[in-house]
Amino acid sequence: MALPKFRSSRRRTGTSIDGDASLEDTAGSDRTAVQSPSPVNVYHPTVDVKKATKKRKHWIFIASLFFFISVVFLILTIIGTINDRPVIRSTYFFRLDLTNIIPASTSSDITLVNSLARSLGLHDFYDVGLWGFCEGYNDEGITSCSNPKSLYWFNPVDILLDELLSGATIALPAEINKILKLIRIASHVMFGTFLTGVCMNFVSIFITPIVIKSRWWSFPIALWTFIAALLTIVGTVIATVMFIIFRNVITSQSDLNIGASVGTQMFAFMWVGTAFGIFGFIIHLCLSCCCASRRDVTTGRRKGNKAAYEDDLDEKKPRKIGMPSFIRRKTAGQAV
């Protein structure tokens, strides 16, 4: 005796879950072909990439600003003492003061006018810059500047001997002749490093924003800015050491009454420009491992700013995951 078969009313009517065509029994078998339900829509949070990388953009802007400031101050350093204009005329590496110089010998027809230097045919002071020098008198200011010359180096012996009146001589310290070759080499290196460094920092202003795309770009940019910072550091250190030594040598013989001083304004411009270049390099070095880039956000490696996501992924907040509304409505209607 065959046992009775119990089927649900839904199965006897042959309707599926979503109200499609009736299910057909296979021949010779009680198995029923069950149609797979429609896939459930899962909510995926959307992200605003620009907002997610906002922190990285801020640091990129700061780095560009630092490079801009560095370029401004380094340009002021480079153009110092090329003419008699405000700021430029007071920006010099070194000032040689011969106002009260004591001559070793003078001709009998030389008369004292205003200063001993002027009586000997010399100027009261000589200001040294990167491209040349300016000369003048205390009561008149700067009277003339040399023509700008690349790879310029200051040779006080030639300048003073060319300007001395016939029959007048001065006894310069013997140490000056010993360090003239060193001054020439150091001046050439300083000239090249300053110009190359300021050009690289200028380029860095415009290539810095590229690191927003990927942290991989931060490494070559950091290497570029490191070379620029290194060049400016080398030029600044050479200028500082060279002119301090030159000042000490010039003033070593007190019996000549030769004055010498380094330019405070030039040194301030030089070191400020170098410092901001170093700060820009440090920022790029940090960006190579910190702050999410666009590539990090799109690939999911890093999330960046969480406020950029539509769903903050808070575990306490219920997820928006479930069946679509049209499936729920059909299922509820059939159950009734």
Coordinates of C-alpha atoms in Angstrom, one line a residue, residues 34 65 79 97-98 134 162-163 175 177 184 192-193 205 215 219 232 234 243 249 253 293-295 302 317 325:
V34 CA 13.2 24.6 -7.8
L65 CA 54.1 77.0 -0.2
I79 CA 70.5 89.2 -6.8
D97 CA 85.7 98.9 5.1
L98 CA 88.8 100.9 4.1
C134 CA 79.6 97.4 -5.4
D162 CA 94.0 98.8 -9.6
E163 CA 92.5 101.7 -7.7
E175 CA 97.3 85.2 4.7
N177 CA 97.4 85.6 -0.8
R184 CA 88.1 81.2 -6.0
G192 CA 76.7 76.6 -9.0
T193 CA 74.9 75.2 -6.0
I205 CA 56.4 74.1 -6.7
R215 CA 52.4 57.4 -2.7
F219 CA 59.6 58.7 -3.5
T232 CA 71.3 74.9 -1.1
V234 CA 76.2 73.2 0.5
F243 CA 83.3 84.9 4.4
V249 CA 92.0 87.2 8.0
Q253 CA 96.4 92.9 11.5
S293 CA 46.5 58.9 -1.9
R294 CA 43.8 58.5 -4.6
R295 CA 45.2 55.2 -5.6
R302 CA 43.7 52.9 2.9
K317 CA 24.8 51.1 13.1
S325 CA 11.4 45.8 -1.5

